[in-house]
Amino acid sequence: MITAVHTLVYASDAEAARAFFRDVLGWPHVDAHDGWLIFRTGPSELGVHPGTPGHEISLMCDDLEQTMAELGAKGAEFAGDVQDRGFGRTVALKVPGAGEIMLYQPRHPVAFDL
């Protein structure tokens, strides 16, 4: 039986990325061994969209501006402006050493609380 979804983020600077998830996002974690941190990410859902095969990580929030302000106060940086994309409002959140992930406030029904 499947018990959880495990997501991997590949980073050129794994220590900086781990510090971001630990210190900026404040995610609880365990040290699996030798500083290899595994984070509890909370509720999740998975969508499948047509397109070139690939994977994307997005963080959902209930108030985009408030979340941006809270994360910005902890040192988070954003790339570009807030975009209205129909399914919700989004902004690119920079992850040190690991590129960007989408932060968004959805307008669609969510599945993580089913």
CSV table of N, CA and C in Angstrom, one decimal, residues 15-102:
chain,number,residue,atom,x,y,z
A,15,GLU,N,23.0,22.3,0.4
A,15,GLU,CA,22.9,22.9,1.7
A,15,GLU,C,22.1,24.2,1.7
A,16,ALA,N,22.3,25.0,0.7
A,16,ALA,CA,21.5,26.2,0.6
A,16,ALA,C,20.0,25.9,0.4
A,17,ALA,N,19.7,24.9,-0.4
A,17,ALA,CA,18.3,24.5,-0.6
A,17,ALA,C,17.7,24.0,0.6
A,18,ARG,N,18.4,23.1,1.4
A,18,ARG,CA,17.9,22.6,2.6
A,18,ARG,C,17.7,23.7,3.6
A,19,ALA,N,18.6,24.7,3.7
A,19,ALA,CA,18.4,25.8,4.6
A,19,ALA,C,17.2,26.6,4.3
A,20,PHE,N,16.9,26.7,3.0
A,20,PHE,CA,15.7,27.5,2.5
A,20,PHE,C,14.4,26.8,3.0
A,21,PHE,N,14.4,25.5,2.8
A,21,PHE,CA,13.2,24.7,3.2
A,21,PHE,C,13.0,24.7,4.7
A,22,ARG,N,14.2,24.6,5.4
A,22,ARG,CA,14.2,24.5,6.9
A,22,ARG,C,13.9,25.9,7.5
A,23,ASP,N,14.6,26.9,7.1
A,23,ASP,CA,14.6,28.2,7.8
A,23,ASP,C,13.6,29.2,7.2
A,24,VAL,N,13.5,29.2,5.9
A,24,VAL,CA,12.5,30.2,5.3
A,24,VAL,C,11.1,29.6,5.3
A,25,LEU,N,10.9,28.4,4.8
A,25,LEU,CA,9.6,27.8,4.8
A,25,LEU,C,9.2,27.3,6.1
A,26,GLY,N,10.2,27.0,7.0
A,26,GLY,CA,9.9,26.5,8.3
A,26,GLY,C,9.4,25.1,8.3
A,27,TRP,N,9.7,24.2,7.4
A,27,TRP,CA,9.2,22.9,7.3
A,27,TRP,C,9.8,22.0,8.3
A,28,PRO,N,9.1,21.2,9.1
A,28,PRO,CA,9.6,20.2,10.0
A,28,PRO,C,10.4,19.2,9.2
A,29,HIS,N,11.4,18.6,9.8
A,29,HIS,CA,12.3,17.7,9.1
A,29,HIS,C,12.9,16.6,10.0
A,30,VAL,N,13.4,15.6,9.4
A,30,VAL,CA,14.2,14.6,10.1
A,30,VAL,C,15.5,14.5,9.4
A,31,ASP,N,16.5,14.2,10.2
A,31,ASP,CA,17.9,14.0,9.6
A,31,ASP,C,18.0,12.5,9.3
A,32,ALA,N,17.9,12.1,8.1
A,32,ALA,CA,17.9,10.7,7.7
A,32,ALA,C,19.3,10.1,8.0
A,33,HIS,N,20.4,10.9,7.7
A,33,HIS,CA,21.7,10.5,8.0
A,33,HIS,C,22.7,11.6,7.5
A,34,ASP,N,23.7,12.0,8.3
A,34,ASP,CA,24.7,12.9,7.8
A,34,ASP,C,24.2,14.2,7.2
A,35,GLY,N,23.2,14.8,7.8
A,35,GLY,CA,22.7,16.1,7.3
A,35,GLY,C,21.7,16.0,6.2
A,36,TRP,N,21.4,14.7,5.8
A,36,TRP,CA,20.4,14.5,4.7
A,36,TRP,C,19.0,14.8,5.2
A,37,LEU,N,18.5,16.0,5.1
A,37,LEU,CA,17.2,16.3,5.7
A,37,LEU,C,16.1,15.9,4.8
A,38,ILE,N,15.0,15.3,5.4
A,38,ILE,CA,13.8,15.0,4.7
A,38,ILE,C,12.7,15.8,5.4
A,39,PHE,N,12.0,16.6,4.6
A,39,PHE,CA,11.0,17.5,5.1
A,39,PHE,C,9.6,17.0,5.0
A,40,ARG,N,8.8,17.3,6.1
A,40,ARG,CA,7.4,17.0,6.0
A,40,ARG,C,6.8,18.2,5.2
A,41,THR,N,6.1,17.9,4.2
A,41,THR,CA,5.6,19.0,3.3
A,41,THR,C,4.1,19.2,3.5
A,42,GLY,N,3.4,18.4,4.3
A,42,GLY,CA,2.0,18.6,4.5
A,42,GLY,C,1.1,18.0,3.5
A,43,PRO,N,-0.1,18.4,3.4
A,43,PRO,CA,-1.0,17.8,2.4
A,43,PRO,C,-0.5,18.0,1.0
A,44,SER,N,-0.9,17.1,0.2
A,44,SER,CA,-0.4,17.2,-1.2
A,44,SER,C,-1.5,16.6,-2.2
A,45,GLU,N,-1.3,16.9,-3.4
A,45,GLU,CA,-2.2,16.4,-4.5
A,45,GLU,C,-1.4,16.3,-5.7
A,46,LEU,N,-1.8,15.6,-6.7
A,46,LEU,CA,-1.1,15.4,-7.9
A,46,LEU,C,-2.1,15.6,-9.1
A,47,GLY,N,-1.6,16.4,-10.1
A,47,GLY,CA,-2.4,16.6,-11.3
A,47,GLY,C,-1.6,16.1,-12.5
A,48,VAL,N,-2.3,15.7,-13.5
A,48,VAL,CA,-1.7,15.2,-14.8
A,48,VAL,C,-2.2,16.1,-15.9
A,49,HIS,N,-1.3,16.7,-16.6
A,49,HIS,CA,-1.7,17.7,-17.7
A,49,HIS,C,-1.0,17.2,-19.0
A,50,PRO,N,-1.7,17.5,-20.1
A,50,PRO,CA,-1.1,17.2,-21.4
A,50,PRO,C,0.2,18.1,-21.6
A,51,GLY,N,1.1,17.5,-22.3
A,51,GLY,CA,2.3,18.3,-22.6
A,51,GLY,C,3.6,17.4,-22.7
A,52,THR,N,4.7,18.1,-22.9
A,52,THR,CA,6.0,17.3,-23.0
A,52,THR,C,6.2,16.7,-21.6
A,53,PRO,N,6.6,15.4,-21.6
A,53,PRO,CA,6.8,14.8,-20.3
A,53,PRO,C,7.8,15.5,-19.4
A,54,GLY,N,7.4,15.6,-18.1
A,54,GLY,CA,8.2,16.3,-17.2
A,54,GLY,C,7.5,16.4,-15.8
A,55,HIS,N,8.1,17.1,-14.9
A,55,HIS,CA,7.5,17.2,-13.5
A,55,HIS,C,7.7,18.6,-13.0
A,56,GLU,N,6.8,19.0,-12.2
A,56,GLU,CA,6.9,20.4,-11.6
A,56,GLU,C,6.4,20.4,-10.2
A,57,ILE,N,7.0,21.2,-9.4
A,57,ILE,CA,6.6,21.3,-8.0
A,57,ILE,C,5.9,22.7,-7.8
A,58,SER,N,4.8,22.7,-7.1
A,58,SER,CA,4.1,23.9,-6.8
A,58,SER,C,3.7,23.9,-5.3
A,59,LEU,N,3.8,25.1,-4.7
A,59,LEU,CA,3.4,25.3,-3.4
A,59,LEU,C,2.1,26.1,-3.4
A,60,MET,N,1.0,25.6,-2.8
A,60,MET,CA,-0.3,26.2,-2.7
A,60,MET,C,-0.4,27.1,-1.5
A,61,CYS,N,-1.1,28.2,-1.6
A,61,CYS,CA,-1.4,29.0,-0.4
A,61,CYS,C,-2.8,29.6,-0.5
A,62,ASP,N,-3.3,30.1,0.6
A,62,ASP,CA,-4.6,30.7,0.6
A,62,ASP,C,-4.7,32.2,0.3
A,63,ASP,N,-3.5,32.9,0.5
A,63,ASP,CA,-3.4,34.3,0.2
A,63,ASP,C,-2.0,34.6,-0.3
A,64,LEU,N,-2.0,34.8,-1.6
A,64,LEU,CA,-0.7,34.9,-2.3
A,64,LEU,C,0.2,36.1,-1.7
A,65,GLU,N,-0.4,37.3,-1.6
A,65,GLU,CA,0.3,38.4,-1.2
A,65,GLU,C,0.8,38.3,0.2
A,66,GLN,N,-0.1,37.8,1.1
A,66,GLN,CA,0.3,37.6,2.5
A,66,GLN,C,1.5,36.6,2.6
A,67,THR,N,1.4,35.5,1.8
A,67,THR,CA,2.4,34.5,1.9
A,67,THR,C,3.7,35.0,1.3
A,68,MET,N,3.6,35.8,0.3
A,68,MET,CA,4.8,36.5,-0.3
A,68,MET,C,5.5,37.4,0.7
A,69,ALA,N,4.7,38.2,1.5
A,69,ALA,CA,5.2,39.1,2.5
A,69,ALA,C,5.9,38.3,3.6
A,70,GLU,N,5.2,37.2,4.1
A,70,GLU,CA,5.8,36.4,5.1
A,70,GLU,C,7.1,35.8,4.7
A,71,LEU,N,7.1,35.2,3.5
A,71,LEU,CA,8.4,34.6,3.1
A,71,LEU,C,9.4,35.6,2.7
A,72,GLY,N,9.0,36.7,2.2
A,72,GLY,CA,10.0,37.8,1.9
A,72,GLY,C,10.7,38.3,3.2
A,73,ALA,N,9.9,38.4,4.3
A,73,ALA,CA,10.5,38.8,5.5
A,73,ALA,C,11.5,37.9,6.1
A,74,LYS,N,11.5,36.6,5.6
A,74,LYS,CA,12.5,35.6,6.0
A,74,LYS,C,13.6,35.5,5.0
A,75,GLY,N,13.6,36.3,4.0
A,75,GLY,CA,14.7,36.3,3.0
A,75,GLY,C,14.3,35.7,1.6
A,76,ALA,N,13.1,35.2,1.4
A,76,ALA,CA,12.8,34.6,0.2
A,76,ALA,C,12.8,35.7,-0.9
A,77,GLU,N,13.1,35.2,-2.1
A,77,GLU,CA,13.1,36.1,-3.3
A,77,GLU,C,12.2,35.5,-4.4
A,78,PHE,N,11.6,36.4,-5.2
A,78,PHE,CA,10.7,36.0,-6.2
A,78,PHE,C,11.2,36.4,-7.6
A,79,ALA,N,10.8,35.7,-8.6
A,79,ALA,CA,11.2,36.0,-10.0
A,79,ALA,C,10.0,36.5,-10.7
A,80,GLY,N,10.0,37.7,-11.2
A,80,GLY,CA,8.8,38.2,-12.0
A,80,GLY,C,7.7,38.7,-11.1
A,81,ASP,N,6.6,39.0,-11.8
A,81,ASP,CA,5.4,39.5,-11.1
A,81,ASP,C,4.4,38.5,-10.9
A,82,VAL,N,3.4,38.8,-10.1
A,82,VAL,CA,2.3,37.9,-9.9
A,82,VAL,C,1.5,37.8,-11.2
A,83,GLN,N,1.1,36.6,-11.6
A,83,GLN,CA,0.4,36.3,-12.8
A,83,GLN,C,-1.0,35.7,-12.5
A,84,ASP,N,-2.0,36.2,-13.3
A,84,ASP,CA,-3.3,35.5,-13.2
A,84,ASP,C,-3.3,34.5,-14.3
A,85,ARG,N,-3.4,33.2,-13.9
A,85,ARG,CA,-3.3,32.2,-14.9
A,85,ARG,C,-4.7,31.4,-15.1
A,86,GLY,N,-5.8,32.0,-14.7
A,86,GLY,CA,-7.0,31.3,-14.8
A,86,GLY,C,-7.3,30.3,-13.7
A,87,PHE,N,-6.4,29.3,-13.5
A,87,PHE,CA,-6.6,28.3,-12.4
A,87,PHE,C,-6.3,28.9,-11.1
A,88,GLY,N,-5.6,30.1,-11.1
A,88,GLY,CA,-5.2,30.7,-9.9
A,88,GLY,C,-4.1,31.8,-10.2
A,89,ARG,N,-3.7,32.5,-9.1
A,89,ARG,CA,-2.7,33.5,-9.2
A,89,ARG,C,-1.3,32.9,-8.8
A,90,THR,N,-0.3,33.2,-9.5
A,90,THR,CA,1.0,32.5,-9.3
A,90,THR,C,2.2,33.5,-9.3
A,91,VAL,N,3.3,33.1,-8.7
A,91,VAL,CA,4.5,33.8,-8.8
A,91,VAL,C,5.7,32.7,-8.6
A,92,ALA,N,6.8,33.0,-9.3
A,92,ALA,CA,7.9,32.1,-9.2
A,92,ALA,C,8.7,32.4,-7.9
A,93,LEU,N,8.9,31.4,-7.1
A,93,LEU,CA,9.7,31.5,-5.8
A,93,LEU,C,11.0,30.9,-6.1
A,94,LYS,N,12.1,31.7,-5.8
A,94,LYS,CA,13.5,31.2,-6.0
A,94,LYS,C,13.9,30.3,-4.9
A,95,VAL,N,14.5,29.1,-5.2
A,95,VAL,CA,15.0,28.2,-4.2
A,95,VAL,C,16.5,28.2,-4.4
A,96,PRO,N,17.3,28.7,-3.4
A,96,PRO,CA,18.7,28.8,-3.6
A,96,PRO,C,19.4,27.5,-4.1
A,97,GLY,N,20.1,27.5,-5.2
A,97,GLY,CA,20.8,26.3,-5.7
A,97,GLY,C,19.9,25.4,-6.4
A,98,ALA,N,18.6,25.7,-6.5
A,98,ALA,CA,17.6,24.7,-7.1
A,98,ALA,C,16.6,25.3,-8.0
A,99,GLY,N,16.9,26.5,-8.5
A,99,GLY,CA,16.0,27.1,-9.5
A,99,GLY,C,14.7,27.8,-8.9
A,100,GLU,N,13.6,27.6,-9.5
A,100,GLU,CA,12.4,28.2,-9.0
A,100,GLU,C,11.3,27.1,-8.9
A,101,ILE,N,10.3,27.4,-8.0
A,101,ILE,CA,9.1,26.6,-7.9
A,101,ILE,C,7.9,27.6,-7.9
A,102,MET,N,6.8,27.1,-8.3
A,102,MET,CA,5.6,28.0,-8.4
A,102,MET,C,4.9,28.1,-7.1
